[in-house]
Coordinates of N, CA, C and O in Angstrom, one line a residue:
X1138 N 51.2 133.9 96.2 CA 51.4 132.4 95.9 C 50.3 131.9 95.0 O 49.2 132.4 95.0
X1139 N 50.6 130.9 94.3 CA 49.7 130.2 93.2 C 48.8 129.6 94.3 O 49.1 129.6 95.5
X1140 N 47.4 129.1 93.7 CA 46.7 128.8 94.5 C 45.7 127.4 93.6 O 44.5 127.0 93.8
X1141 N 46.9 127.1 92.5 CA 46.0 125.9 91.9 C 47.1 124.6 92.2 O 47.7 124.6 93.3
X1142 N 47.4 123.7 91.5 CA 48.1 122.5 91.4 C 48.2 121.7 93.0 O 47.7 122.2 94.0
X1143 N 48.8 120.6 93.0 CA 48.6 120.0 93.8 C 49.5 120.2 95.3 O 50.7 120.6 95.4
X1144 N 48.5 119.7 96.3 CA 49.6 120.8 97.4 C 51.2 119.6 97.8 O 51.1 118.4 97.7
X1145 N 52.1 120.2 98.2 CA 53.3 119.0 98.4 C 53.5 119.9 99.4 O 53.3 121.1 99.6
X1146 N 54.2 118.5 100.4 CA 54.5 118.9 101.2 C 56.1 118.2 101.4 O 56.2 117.0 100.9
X1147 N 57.3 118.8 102.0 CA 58.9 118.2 101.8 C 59.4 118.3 103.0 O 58.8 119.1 103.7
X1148 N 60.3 117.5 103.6 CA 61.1 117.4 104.5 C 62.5 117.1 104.3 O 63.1 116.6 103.4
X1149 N 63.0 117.7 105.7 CA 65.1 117.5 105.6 C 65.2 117.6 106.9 O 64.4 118.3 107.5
X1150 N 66.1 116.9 107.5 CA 66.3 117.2 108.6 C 67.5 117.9 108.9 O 68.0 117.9 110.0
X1151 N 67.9 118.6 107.8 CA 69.0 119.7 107.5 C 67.6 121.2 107.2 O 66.6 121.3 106.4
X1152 N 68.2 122.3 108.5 CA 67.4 123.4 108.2 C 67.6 124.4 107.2 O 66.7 125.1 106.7
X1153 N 69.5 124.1 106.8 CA 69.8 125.1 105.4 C 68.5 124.4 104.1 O 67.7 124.8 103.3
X1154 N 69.0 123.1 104.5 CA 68.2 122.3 103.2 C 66.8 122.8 103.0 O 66.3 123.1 101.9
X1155 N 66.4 122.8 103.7 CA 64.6 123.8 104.1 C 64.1 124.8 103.9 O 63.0 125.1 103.5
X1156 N 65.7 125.9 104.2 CA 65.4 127.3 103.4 C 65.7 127.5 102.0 O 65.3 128.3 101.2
X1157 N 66.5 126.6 101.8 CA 66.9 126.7 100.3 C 65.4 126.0 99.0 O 65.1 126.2 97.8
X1158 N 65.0 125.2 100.3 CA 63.5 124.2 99.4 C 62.5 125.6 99.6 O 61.7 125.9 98.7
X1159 N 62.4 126.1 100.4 CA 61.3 127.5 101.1 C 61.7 128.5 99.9 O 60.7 129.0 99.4
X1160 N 63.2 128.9 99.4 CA 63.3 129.7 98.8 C 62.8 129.8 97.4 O 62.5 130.8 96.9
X1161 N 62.7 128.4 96.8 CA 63.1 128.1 95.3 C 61.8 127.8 95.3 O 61.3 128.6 94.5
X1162 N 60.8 127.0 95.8 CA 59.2 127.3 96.1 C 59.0 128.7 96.0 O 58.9 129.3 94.9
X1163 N 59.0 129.3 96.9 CA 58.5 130.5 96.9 C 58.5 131.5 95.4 O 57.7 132.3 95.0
X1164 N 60.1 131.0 94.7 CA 60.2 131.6 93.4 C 59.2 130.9 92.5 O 58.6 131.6 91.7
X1165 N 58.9 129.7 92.6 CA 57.7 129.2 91.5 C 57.2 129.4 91.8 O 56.4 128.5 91.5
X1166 N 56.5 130.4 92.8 CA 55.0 130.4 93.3 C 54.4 128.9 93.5 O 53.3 128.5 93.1
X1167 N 55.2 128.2 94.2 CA 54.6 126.2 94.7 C 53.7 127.0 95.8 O 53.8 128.2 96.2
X1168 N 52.8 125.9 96.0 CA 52.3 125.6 97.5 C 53.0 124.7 97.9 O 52.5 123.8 98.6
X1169 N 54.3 124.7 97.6 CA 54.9 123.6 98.7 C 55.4 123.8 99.9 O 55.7 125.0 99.8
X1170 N 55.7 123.5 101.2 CA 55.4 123.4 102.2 C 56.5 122.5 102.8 O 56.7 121.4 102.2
X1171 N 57.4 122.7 104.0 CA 58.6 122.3 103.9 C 58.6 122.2 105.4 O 57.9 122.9 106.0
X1172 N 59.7 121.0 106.1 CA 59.4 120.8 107.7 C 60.7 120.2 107.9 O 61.1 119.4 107.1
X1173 N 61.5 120.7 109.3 CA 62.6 120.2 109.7 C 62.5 118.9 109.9 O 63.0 118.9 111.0
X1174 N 62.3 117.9 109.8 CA 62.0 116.3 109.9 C 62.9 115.2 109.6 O 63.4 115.1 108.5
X1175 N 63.0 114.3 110.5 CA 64.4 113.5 109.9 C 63.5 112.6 109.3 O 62.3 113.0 109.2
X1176 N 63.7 111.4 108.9 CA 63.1 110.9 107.9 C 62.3 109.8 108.5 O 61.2 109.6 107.9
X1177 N 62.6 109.1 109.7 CA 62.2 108.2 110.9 C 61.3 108.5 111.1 O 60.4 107.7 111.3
X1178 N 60.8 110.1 111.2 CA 60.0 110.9 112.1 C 58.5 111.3 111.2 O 57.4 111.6 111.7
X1179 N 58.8 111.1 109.5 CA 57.5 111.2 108.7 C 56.8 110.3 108.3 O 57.1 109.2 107.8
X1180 N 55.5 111.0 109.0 CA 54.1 110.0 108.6 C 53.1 110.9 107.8 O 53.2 112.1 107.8
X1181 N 52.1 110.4 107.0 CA 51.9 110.2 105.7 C 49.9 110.1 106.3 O 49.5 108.9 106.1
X1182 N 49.1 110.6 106.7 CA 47.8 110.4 107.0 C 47.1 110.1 105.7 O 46.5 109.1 105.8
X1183 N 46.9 110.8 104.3 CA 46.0 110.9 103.6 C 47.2 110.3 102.2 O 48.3 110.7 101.9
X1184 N 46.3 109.5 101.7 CA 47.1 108.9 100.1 C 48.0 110.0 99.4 O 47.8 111.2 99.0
X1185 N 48.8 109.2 99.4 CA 49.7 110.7 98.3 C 50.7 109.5 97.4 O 50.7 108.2 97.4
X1186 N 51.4 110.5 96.8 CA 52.5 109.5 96.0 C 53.9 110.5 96.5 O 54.1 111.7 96.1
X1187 N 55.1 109.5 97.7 CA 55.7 110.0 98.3 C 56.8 110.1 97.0 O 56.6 109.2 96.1
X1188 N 57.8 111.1 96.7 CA 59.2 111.4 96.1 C 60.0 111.7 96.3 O 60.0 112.9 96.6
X1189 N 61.4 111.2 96.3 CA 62.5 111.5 96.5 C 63.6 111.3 96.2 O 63.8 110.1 96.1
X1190 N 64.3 111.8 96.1 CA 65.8 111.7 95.3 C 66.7 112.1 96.8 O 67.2 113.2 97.1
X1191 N 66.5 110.9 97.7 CA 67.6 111.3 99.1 C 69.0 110.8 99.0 O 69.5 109.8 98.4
X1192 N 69.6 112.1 99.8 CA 71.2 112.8 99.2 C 72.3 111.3 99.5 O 73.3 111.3 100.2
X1193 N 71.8 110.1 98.9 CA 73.1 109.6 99.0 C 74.5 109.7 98.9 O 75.0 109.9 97.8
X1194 N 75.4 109.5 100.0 CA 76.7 109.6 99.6 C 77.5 110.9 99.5 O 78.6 111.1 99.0
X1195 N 76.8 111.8 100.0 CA 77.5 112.9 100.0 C 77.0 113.6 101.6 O 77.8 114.2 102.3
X1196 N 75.6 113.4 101.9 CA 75.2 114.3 103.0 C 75.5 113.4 104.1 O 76.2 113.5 105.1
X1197 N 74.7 112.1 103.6 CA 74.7 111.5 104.7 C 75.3 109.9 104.5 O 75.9 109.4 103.5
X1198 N 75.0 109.3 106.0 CA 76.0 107.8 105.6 C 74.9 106.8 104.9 O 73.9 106.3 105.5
X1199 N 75.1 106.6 103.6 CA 74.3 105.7 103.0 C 73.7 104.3 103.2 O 72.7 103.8 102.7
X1200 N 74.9 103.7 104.1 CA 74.1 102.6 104.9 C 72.7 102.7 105.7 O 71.8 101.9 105.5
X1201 N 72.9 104.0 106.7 CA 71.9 104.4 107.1 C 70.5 104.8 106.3 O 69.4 104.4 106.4
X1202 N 71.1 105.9 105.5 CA 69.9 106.1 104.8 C 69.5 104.6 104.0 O 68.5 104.2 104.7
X1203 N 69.6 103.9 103.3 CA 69.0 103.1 103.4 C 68.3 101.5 104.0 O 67.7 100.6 103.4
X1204 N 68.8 101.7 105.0 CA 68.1 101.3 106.5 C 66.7 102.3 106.8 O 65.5 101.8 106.8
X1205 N 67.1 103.4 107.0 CA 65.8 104.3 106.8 C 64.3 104.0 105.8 O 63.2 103.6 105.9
X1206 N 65.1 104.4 104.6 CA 64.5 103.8 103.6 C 63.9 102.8 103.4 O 62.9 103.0 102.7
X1207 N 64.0 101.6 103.6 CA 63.5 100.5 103.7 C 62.4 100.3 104.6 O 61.3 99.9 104.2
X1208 N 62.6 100.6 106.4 CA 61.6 100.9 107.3 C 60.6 102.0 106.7 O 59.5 101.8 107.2
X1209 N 60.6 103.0 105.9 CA 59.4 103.9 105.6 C 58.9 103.5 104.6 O 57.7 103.4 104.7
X1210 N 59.6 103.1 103.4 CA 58.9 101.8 102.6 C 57.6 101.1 103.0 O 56.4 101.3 102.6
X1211 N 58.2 100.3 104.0 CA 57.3 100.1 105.0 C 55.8 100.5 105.6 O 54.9 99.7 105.5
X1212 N 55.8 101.1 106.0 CA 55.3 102.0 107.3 C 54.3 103.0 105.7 O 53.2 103.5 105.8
X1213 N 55.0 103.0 104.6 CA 54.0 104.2 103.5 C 53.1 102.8 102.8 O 52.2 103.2 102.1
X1214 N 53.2 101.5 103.0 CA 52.4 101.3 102.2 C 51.0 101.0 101.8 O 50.3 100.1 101.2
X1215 N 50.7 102.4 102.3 CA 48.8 103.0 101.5 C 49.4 104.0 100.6 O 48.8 105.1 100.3
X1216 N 50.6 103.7 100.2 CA 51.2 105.2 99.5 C 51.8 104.5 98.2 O 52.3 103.3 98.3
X1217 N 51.9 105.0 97.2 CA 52.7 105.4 95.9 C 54.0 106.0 96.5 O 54.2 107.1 97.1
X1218 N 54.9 105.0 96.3 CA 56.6 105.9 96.2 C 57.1 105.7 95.3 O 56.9 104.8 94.4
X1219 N 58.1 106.5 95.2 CA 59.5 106.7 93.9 C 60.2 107.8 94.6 O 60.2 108.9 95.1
X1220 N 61.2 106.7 94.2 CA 62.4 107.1 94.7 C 63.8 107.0 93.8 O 64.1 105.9 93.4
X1221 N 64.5 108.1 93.5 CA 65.6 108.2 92.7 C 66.9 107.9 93.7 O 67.4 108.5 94.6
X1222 N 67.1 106.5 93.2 CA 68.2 106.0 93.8 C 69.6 105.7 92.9 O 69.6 105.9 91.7
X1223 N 71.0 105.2 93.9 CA 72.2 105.0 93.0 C 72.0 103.1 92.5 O 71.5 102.2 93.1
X1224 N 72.5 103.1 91.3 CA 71.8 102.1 90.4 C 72.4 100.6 91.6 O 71.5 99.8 91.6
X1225 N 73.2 100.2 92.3 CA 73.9 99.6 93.5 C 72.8 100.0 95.0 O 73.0 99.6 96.2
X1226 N 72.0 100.7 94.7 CA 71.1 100.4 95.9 C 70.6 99.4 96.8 O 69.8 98.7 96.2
X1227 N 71.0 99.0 98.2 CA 70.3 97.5 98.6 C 69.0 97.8 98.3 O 68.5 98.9 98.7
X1228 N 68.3 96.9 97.8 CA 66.7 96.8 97.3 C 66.4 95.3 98.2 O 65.6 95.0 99.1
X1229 N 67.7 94.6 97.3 CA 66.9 93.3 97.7 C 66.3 92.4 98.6 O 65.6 91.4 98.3
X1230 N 66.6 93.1 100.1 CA 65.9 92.5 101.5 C 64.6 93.4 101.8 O 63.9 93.2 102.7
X1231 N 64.4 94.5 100.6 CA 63.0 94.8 100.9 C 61.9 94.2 100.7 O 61.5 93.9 99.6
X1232 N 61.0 93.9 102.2 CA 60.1 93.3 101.8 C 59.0 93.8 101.1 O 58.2 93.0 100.9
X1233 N 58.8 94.6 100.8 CA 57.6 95.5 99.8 C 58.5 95.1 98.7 O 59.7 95.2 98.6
X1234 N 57.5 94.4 97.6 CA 58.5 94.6 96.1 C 57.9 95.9 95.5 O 56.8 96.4 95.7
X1235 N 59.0 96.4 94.5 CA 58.6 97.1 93.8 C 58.0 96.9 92.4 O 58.0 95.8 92.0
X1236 N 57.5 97.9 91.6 CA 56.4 97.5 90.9 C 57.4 97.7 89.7 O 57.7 96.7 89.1
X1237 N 58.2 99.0 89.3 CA 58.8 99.1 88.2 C 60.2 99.9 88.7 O 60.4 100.5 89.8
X1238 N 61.0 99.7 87.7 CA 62.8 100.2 88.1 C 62.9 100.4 86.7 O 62.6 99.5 85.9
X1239 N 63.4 101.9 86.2 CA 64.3 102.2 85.5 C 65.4 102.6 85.4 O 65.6 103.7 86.0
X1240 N 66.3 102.0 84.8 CA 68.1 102.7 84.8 C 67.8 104.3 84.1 O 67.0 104.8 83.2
X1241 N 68.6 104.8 85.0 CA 69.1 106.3 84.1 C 70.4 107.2 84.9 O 71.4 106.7 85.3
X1242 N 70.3 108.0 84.9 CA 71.8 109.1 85.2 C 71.1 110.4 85.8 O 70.2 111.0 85.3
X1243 N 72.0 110.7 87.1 CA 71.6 111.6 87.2 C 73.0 112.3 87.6 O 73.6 112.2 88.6
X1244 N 73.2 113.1 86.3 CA 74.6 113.8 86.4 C 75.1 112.5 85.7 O 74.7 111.6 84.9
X1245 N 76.7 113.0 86.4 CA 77.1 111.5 85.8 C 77.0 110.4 86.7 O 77.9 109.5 86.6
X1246 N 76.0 110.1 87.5 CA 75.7 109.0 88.7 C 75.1 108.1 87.6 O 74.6 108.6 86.6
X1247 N 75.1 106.7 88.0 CA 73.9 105.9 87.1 C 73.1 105.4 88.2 O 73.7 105.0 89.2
X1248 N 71.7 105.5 88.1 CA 71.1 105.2 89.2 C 69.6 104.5 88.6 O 69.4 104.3 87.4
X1249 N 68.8 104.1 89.6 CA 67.6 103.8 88.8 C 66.2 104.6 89.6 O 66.0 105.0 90.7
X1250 N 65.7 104.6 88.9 CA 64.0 105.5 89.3 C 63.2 104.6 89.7 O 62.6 104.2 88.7
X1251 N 62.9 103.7 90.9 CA 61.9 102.7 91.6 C 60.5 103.3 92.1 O 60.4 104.3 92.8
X1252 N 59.7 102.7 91.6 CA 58.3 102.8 92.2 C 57.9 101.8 93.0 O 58.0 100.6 92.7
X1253 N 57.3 102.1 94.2 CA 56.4 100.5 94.9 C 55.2 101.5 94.7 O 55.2 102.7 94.9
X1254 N 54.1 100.5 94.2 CA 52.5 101.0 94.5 C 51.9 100.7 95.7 O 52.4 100.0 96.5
X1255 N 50.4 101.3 95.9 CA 50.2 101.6 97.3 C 49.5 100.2 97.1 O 49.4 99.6 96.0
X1256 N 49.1 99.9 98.5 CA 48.8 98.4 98.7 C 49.3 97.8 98.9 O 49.0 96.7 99.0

């Protein structure tokens, strides 16, 4: 395994989802690092900049996930997030504002790329 770039660490609370993240790391030689974890359940000790593109709309019930989303929002802010969301995402009762939002596509989805900064 590579032993330079920066270490990441990923969660799913799906275990296929884990091996498949375990497998495709392991092909780039990542130090990335992967944990059965539902999303309620991750905490964040040392500054990082959290990422994710969570599986709206297909894995799981999107109300929920972002209910989720918004309490970790929360709970990360000594943290850098971005998060690739569908462009109709509830944002607006988040009390953390976000710093910047861009429109873009992913696939044919239109969605936007949100960042909140830490602080």
């Amino acid at each position: 395994t590579a032993d330079t770039g920066p270490q990441c660490t990923g969660s799913d609370r799906d275990a296929a989802s884990i091996q498949n993240a375990e497998a495709n790391a392991g092909r780039a030689l990542s130090r990335a690092r992967f944990h059965v974890r539902d999303l309620r359940d991750v905490s964040i000790d040392e500054p990082s900049h959290i990422v994710a593109n969570p599986p709206y709309g297909e894995r799981l019930d999107s109300a929920a996930v972002f209910s989720d989303l918004s309490s970790a929002i929360e709970r990360w802010r000594d943290h850098h997030v971005t998060l690739l969301l569908p462009e109709d995402a509830p944002l607006d009762g988040q009390r953390r504002r976000y710093a910047a939002a861009r429109a873009l596509f992913n696939g044919p989805l239109r969605c936007r790329l949100v960042t909140w900064q830490a602080g």
